[in-house]
Tab-separated table of C-alpha atoms and ligand atoms in Angstrom:
chain	number	residue	atom	x	y	z
A	263	SER	CA	82.080	103.272	87.269
A	264	LEU	CA	80.475	99.944	86.516
A	265	ILE	CA	83.696	98.014	86.667
A	266	VAL	CA	84.823	99.626	89.919
A	267	GLY	CA	81.376	98.982	91.415
A	268	ALA	CA	81.337	95.361	90.361
A	269	ILE	CA	84.826	94.700	91.694
A	270	LEU	CA	84.351	96.648	94.939
A	271	SER	CA	81.029	95.022	95.691
A	272	LYS	CA	82.627	91.618	95.249
A	273	LEU	CA	85.530	92.528	97.485
A	274	THR	CA	83.354	93.991	100.233
A	275	ALA	CA	80.832	91.150	100.110
A	276	LYS	CA	80.788	88.932	103.153
A	277	GLY	CA	79.578	85.369	103.231
A	278	ASP	CA	78.658	83.367	100.144
A	279	SER	CA	78.533	86.093	97.518
A	280	SER	CA	78.351	83.580	94.692
A	281	LYS	CA	74.839	82.661	95.779
A	282	LYS	CA	72.446	83.084	92.857
A	283	GLY	CA	68.839	84.064	92.576
A	284	GLY	CA	68.618	86.610	95.348
A	285	ALA	CA	69.984	89.832	96.698
A	286	SER	CA	72.746	89.919	99.240
A	287	SER	CA	71.500	89.697	102.764
A	288	GLY	CA	72.295	91.926	105.694
A	289	LYS	CA	72.407	95.648	106.327
A	290	GLY	CA	75.181	98.165	106.204
A	291	ARG	CA	77.803	99.222	103.735
A	292	SER	CA	80.189	96.322	104.234
A	293	LYS	CA	77.541	93.776	103.230
A	294	ARG	CA	77.061	94.992	99.661
A	295	ALA	CA	77.446	92.323	97.028
A	296	SER	CA	76.872	91.657	93.365
A	297	PHE	CA	74.135	89.237	92.547
A	298	SER	CA	72.568	87.851	89.457
A	299	PHE	CA	70.217	85.100	88.373
A	300	HIS	CA	70.884	81.792	86.708
A	301	GLY	CA	70.949	82.832	83.062
A	302	GLY	CA	71.765	86.455	83.919
A	303	MET	CA	69.521	89.480	84.441
A	304	GLN	CA	67.430	88.484	81.402
A	305	THR	CA	65.795	85.993	83.776
A	306	LEU	CA	64.160	88.897	85.623
A	307	VAL	CA	62.929	90.512	82.412
A	308	ASP	CA	61.532	87.177	81.196
A	309	ALA	CA	59.711	86.659	84.518
A	310	LEU	CA	58.139	90.137	84.336
A	311	HIS	CA	57.138	89.477	80.719
A	312	LYS	CA	55.491	86.212	81.725
A	313	GLU	CA	53.657	87.910	84.588
A	314	VAL	CA	52.067	90.666	82.479
A	315	GLY	CA	51.377	88.371	79.544
A	316	ASP	CA	52.492	88.263	75.908
A	317	SER	CA	49.703	90.445	74.615
A	318	ASN	CA	50.700	93.298	76.930
A	319	VAL	CA	54.345	93.401	75.944
A	320	LYS	CA	55.275	95.058	72.649
A	321	LEU	CA	58.810	94.217	71.630
A	322	GLY	CA	60.616	95.930	68.750
A	323	THR	CA	58.254	98.858	69.026
A	324	GLN	CA	59.617	102.389	69.032
A	325	VAL	CA	57.617	105.198	70.573
A	326	LEU	CA	57.760	108.156	68.183
A	327	SER	CA	55.347	110.597	69.746
A	328	LEU	CA	52.936	110.986	72.624
A	329	ALA	CA	49.831	113.123	72.730
A	330	CYS	CA	48.188	114.158	75.961
A	331	ASN	CA	44.554	114.805	75.275
A	332	CYS	CA	44.363	116.670	78.513
A	333	ASP	CA	42.463	119.631	77.206
A	334	GLU	CA	40.470	121.100	80.068
A	335	LEU	CA	37.420	121.311	77.793
A	336	SER	CA	37.783	117.793	76.450
A	337	ALA	CA	35.776	115.046	78.075
A	338	SER	CA	38.215	112.298	77.101
A	339	ASP	CA	41.371	112.634	79.148
A	340	GLY	CA	44.278	110.354	78.409
A	341	TRP	CA	47.337	109.681	76.321
A	342	SER	CA	47.699	108.487	72.756
A	343	ILE	CA	50.912	106.838	71.729
A	344	PHE	CA	52.263	106.699	68.185
A	345	VAL	CA	54.751	103.979	67.496
A	346	ASP	CA	56.802	102.416	64.757
A	347	SER	CA	56.850	98.653	64.730
A	348	LYS	CA	57.564	95.822	62.339
A	349	ASP	CA	54.448	94.243	63.807
A	350	ALA	CA	51.430	95.936	62.168
A	351	SER	CA	49.075	94.827	64.964
A	352	SER	CA	51.197	96.646	67.572
A	353	LYS	CA	50.939	99.815	65.509
A	354	GLU	CA	47.178	99.514	65.203
A	355	LEU	CA	46.684	98.675	68.865
A	356	ALA	CA	48.584	101.751	69.992
A	357	LYS	CA	46.706	103.930	67.503
A	358	ASN	CA	43.316	102.910	68.789
A	359	GLN	CA	44.040	102.914	72.495
A	360	SER	CA	43.976	105.659	75.058
A	361	PHE	CA	46.077	105.359	78.208
A	362	ASP	CA	45.402	106.877	81.639
A	363	ALA	CA	49.068	107.476	82.321
A	364	VAL	CA	52.469	107.009	80.762
A	365	ILE	CA	55.588	106.075	82.716
A	366	MET	CA	58.627	106.914	80.622
A	367	THR	CA	61.807	104.927	81.295
A	368	ALA	CA	63.669	105.486	78.017
A	369	PRO	CA	67.035	107.266	78.285
A	370	LEU	CA	66.736	111.072	78.231
A	371	SER	CA	68.468	111.338	74.860
A	372	ASN	CA	65.738	109.127	73.359
A	373	VAL	CA	62.964	111.031	75.122
A	374	GLN	CA	64.340	114.250	73.652
A	375	ARG	CA	63.882	112.805	70.164
A	376	MET	CA	60.183	112.011	70.783
A	377	ARG	CA	57.473	114.496	69.901
A	378	PHE	CA	55.021	115.499	72.625
A	379	THR	CA	51.759	117.340	72.195
A	380	LYS	CA	49.326	118.599	74.793
A	381	GLY	CA	45.799	119.415	73.750
A	382	GLY	CA	46.926	119.350	70.098
A	383	ALA	CA	49.760	121.880	70.558
A	384	PRO	CA	53.454	120.940	70.653
A	385	PHE	CA	54.736	120.518	74.207
A	386	VAL	CA	58.449	121.229	74.450
A	387	LEU	CA	60.413	119.354	77.101
A	388	ASP	CA	63.035	122.086	77.422
A	389	PHE	CA	63.276	121.498	81.177
A	390	LEU	CA	65.031	118.167	80.617
A	391	PRO	CA	68.762	118.357	81.287
A	392	LYS	CA	71.179	117.560	78.491
A	393	VAL	CA	72.956	114.350	79.371
A	394	ASP	CA	76.173	113.327	77.681
A	395	TYR	CA	75.946	109.550	77.291
A	396	LEU	CA	79.412	108.082	76.916
A	397	PRO	CA	79.763	105.405	74.248
A	398	LEU	CA	80.781	102.014	75.541
A	399	SER	CA	81.256	98.669	73.882
A	400	LEU	CA	81.759	95.273	75.406
A	401	MET	CA	84.102	92.641	74.139
A	402	VAL	CA	83.382	89.188	75.472
A	403	THR	CA	86.155	86.650	75.154
A	404	ALA	CA	86.375	83.014	76.204
A	405	PHE	CA	89.443	80.840	76.548
A	406	LYS	CA	89.827	77.134	77.202
A	407	LYS	CA	91.274	76.739	80.704
A	408	GLU	CA	93.992	74.429	79.380
A	409	ASP	CA	95.226	77.276	77.138
A	410	VAL	CA	95.559	79.758	80.003
A	411	LYS	CA	98.999	79.227	81.487
A	412	ARG	CA	98.497	81.378	84.584
A	413	PRO	CA	94.841	81.485	85.580
A	414	LEU	CA	93.659	84.956	86.539
A	415	GLU	CA	92.420	85.212	90.092
A	416	GLY	CA	90.052	87.810	91.523
A	417	PHE	CA	87.128	89.549	89.932
A	418	GLY	CA	88.671	91.862	87.400
A	419	VAL	CA	91.181	94.506	86.507
A	420	LEU	CA	90.919	98.267	86.050
A	421	ILE	CA	93.174	100.212	83.708
A	422	PRO	CA	93.682	103.728	85.131
A	423	PHE	CA	93.997	106.458	82.499
A	424	LYS	CA	97.686	106.954	83.437
A	425	GLU	CA	98.386	103.338	82.553
A	426	GLN	CA	96.471	103.733	79.323
A	427	GLN	CA	98.712	106.670	78.403
A	428	LYS	CA	101.945	105.090	79.594
A	429	HIS	CA	101.518	101.656	78.080
A	430	GLY	CA	99.195	102.436	75.191
A	431	LEU	CA	96.447	100.340	76.734
A	432	LYS	CA	93.059	101.224	75.350
A	433	THR	CA	90.607	99.242	77.427
A	434	LEU	CA	88.922	100.585	80.551
A	435	GLY	CA	89.023	97.302	82.365
A	436	THR	CA	88.011	93.674	82.307
A	437	LEU	CA	85.687	91.685	84.507
A	438	PHE	CA	86.597	88.060	85.033
A	439	SER	CA	82.988	87.048	84.464
A	440	SER	CA	83.428	83.326	85.002
A	441	MET	CA	85.051	84.005	88.398
A	442	MET	CA	82.193	86.274	89.490
A	443	PHE	CA	79.386	84.121	88.114
A	444	PRO	CA	80.594	80.540	87.624
A	445	ASP	CA	77.467	79.472	85.711
A	446	ARG	CA	78.227	81.895	82.861
A	447	ALA	CA	80.744	79.674	81.098
A	448	PRO	CA	81.267	75.958	80.576
A	449	ASN	CA	83.428	74.394	83.285
A	450	ASP	CA	86.441	74.115	81.000
A	451	GLN	CA	86.454	77.785	79.971
A	452	TYR	CA	87.248	81.233	81.348
A	453	LEU	CA	84.984	84.095	80.317
A	454	PHE	CA	86.070	87.738	80.294
A	455	THR	CA	84.114	90.937	79.682
A	456	THR	CA	86.199	93.892	78.536
A	457	PHE	CA	84.921	97.482	78.505
A	458	ILE	CA	86.006	99.747	75.658
A	459	GLY	CA	85.239	103.422	75.051
A	460	GLY	CA	84.337	106.021	77.661
A	461	SER	CA	85.363	109.680	77.630
A	462	HIS	CA	88.973	109.083	76.583
A	463	ASN	CA	88.366	106.544	73.830
A	464	ARG	CA	85.003	107.572	72.392
A	465	ASP	CA	85.844	106.514	68.824
A	466	LEU	CA	87.060	103.117	69.896
A	467	ALA	CA	83.625	102.191	71.240
A	468	GLY	CA	82.250	102.219	67.693
A	469	ALA	CA	85.299	100.768	65.989
A	470	PRO	CA	84.886	97.526	64.027
A	471	THR	CA	86.212	94.451	65.824
B	821	FAD	C1	78.123	97.691	79.403
B	821	FAD	C2	77.242	97.877	80.592
B	821	FAD	C3	77.326	96.995	81.647
B	821	FAD	C4	76.519	97.158	82.774
B	821	FAD	N1	76.637	96.276	83.807
B	821	FAD	C5	75.872	96.422	84.902
B	821	FAD	C6	75.952	95.507	85.972
B	821	FAD	O1	76.738	94.553	85.935
B	821	FAD	N2	75.161	95.699	87.054
B	821	FAD	C7	74.289	96.740	87.110
B	821	FAD	O2	73.573	96.870	88.101
B	821	FAD	N3	74.186	97.618	86.114
B	821	FAD	C8	74.945	97.497	85.015
B	821	FAD	N4	74.859	98.401	84.000
B	821	FAD	C9	73.966	99.526	84.167
B	821	FAD	C10	72.555	99.110	83.823
B	821	FAD	O3	72.561	98.422	82.586
B	821	FAD	C11	71.709	100.364	83.690
B	821	FAD	O4	71.802	101.121	84.870
B	821	FAD	C12	70.256	99.960	83.483
B	821	FAD	O5	70.142	99.151	82.334
B	821	FAD	C13	69.410	101.201	83.279
B	821	FAD	O6	68.093	100.740	83.083
B	821	FAD	P1	67.014	101.638	82.395
B	821	FAD	O7	65.770	100.831	82.329
B	821	FAD	O8	66.974	102.971	83.080
B	821	FAD	O9	67.570	101.955	80.931
B	821	FAD	P2	67.880	100.955	79.738
B	821	FAD	O10	68.319	99.616	80.220
B	821	FAD	O11	68.786	101.737	78.835
B	821	FAD	O12	66.459	100.755	79.068
B	821	FAD	C14	65.866	101.757	78.308
B	821	FAD	C15	65.020	101.067	77.262
B	821	FAD	O13	64.272	102.057	76.562
B	821	FAD	C16	64.178	101.629	75.225
B	821	FAD	N5	63.860	102.772	74.368
B	821	FAD	C17	64.621	103.839	74.048
B	821	FAD	N6	63.959	104.663	73.215
B	821	FAD	C18	62.761	104.113	73.005
B	821	FAD	C19	61.622	104.486	72.227
B	821	FAD	N7	61.600	105.600	71.490
B	821	FAD	N8	60.547	103.677	72.230
B	821	FAD	C20	60.529	102.531	72.966
B	821	FAD	N9	61.561	102.119	73.723
B	821	FAD	C21	62.669	102.903	73.737
B	821	FAD	C22	65.556	101.041	74.912
B	821	FAD	O14	65.475	100.196	73.787
B	821	FAD	C23	65.828	100.304	76.203
B	821	FAD	O15	65.356	98.988	76.141
B	821	FAD	C24	75.620	98.241	82.835
B	821	FAD	C25	75.526	99.137	81.756
B	821	FAD	C26	76.330	98.968	80.647
B	821	FAD	C27	76.188	99.922	79.476
């Protein structure tokens, strides 16, 4: 579980685990630690975006189908990608380009909704396993420190299913985000991230706030 992992990695971390901008150092199981960047993981995505250049990144563009023109008789090998995008130029660019290779990193459930063709004929990806993705929502709350009578210490709390049943608690757990990553909230506030949903509370993940 994400929450267990985050809490355990904090607890097992040795040394200055609040250090930002790099992975934890050292080898071995006891040296695992959570890390992030100033500004969160988006910093990494932004850096990659900058590196490859604006014109090579197509945001808000959904891949609908992929065609492998890998007909043994055809001289032009490669992939064509058909996309839906609010940006007309992205659509056109994809339509007119052929790609040597495609690396697919979309979740399997999304890949299963895409249409694939090989040499003009439908190519069925029936070898892909069916994965049950559990719905999960996050609730982020912030409180002024002066309003919190007893400050929470540690990195978070887990609510075992038994406790959920016994006390009617519906959340899976809460990370004390501002304790784990002090730059995430203004100095005078506590920030919490609560996980809702999972296998026992599927409907709650989509419930209105
Ligand atoms: C609430 C939550 C908290 C988490 N917290 C942590 C954490 O603290 N630390 C940690 O290490 N991990 C965390 N994780 C796990 C981590 O987010 C995932 O393991 C990671 O994002 C998986 O990366 P991915 O690239 O495989 O998939 P994703 O991040 O899901 O990326 C897949 C991308 O494919 C795009 N896509 C889908 N279909 C199409 C299509 N047809 N065309 C074009 N694009 C498409 C999606 O829009 C998406 O951007 C968390 C996950 C959740 C849900």
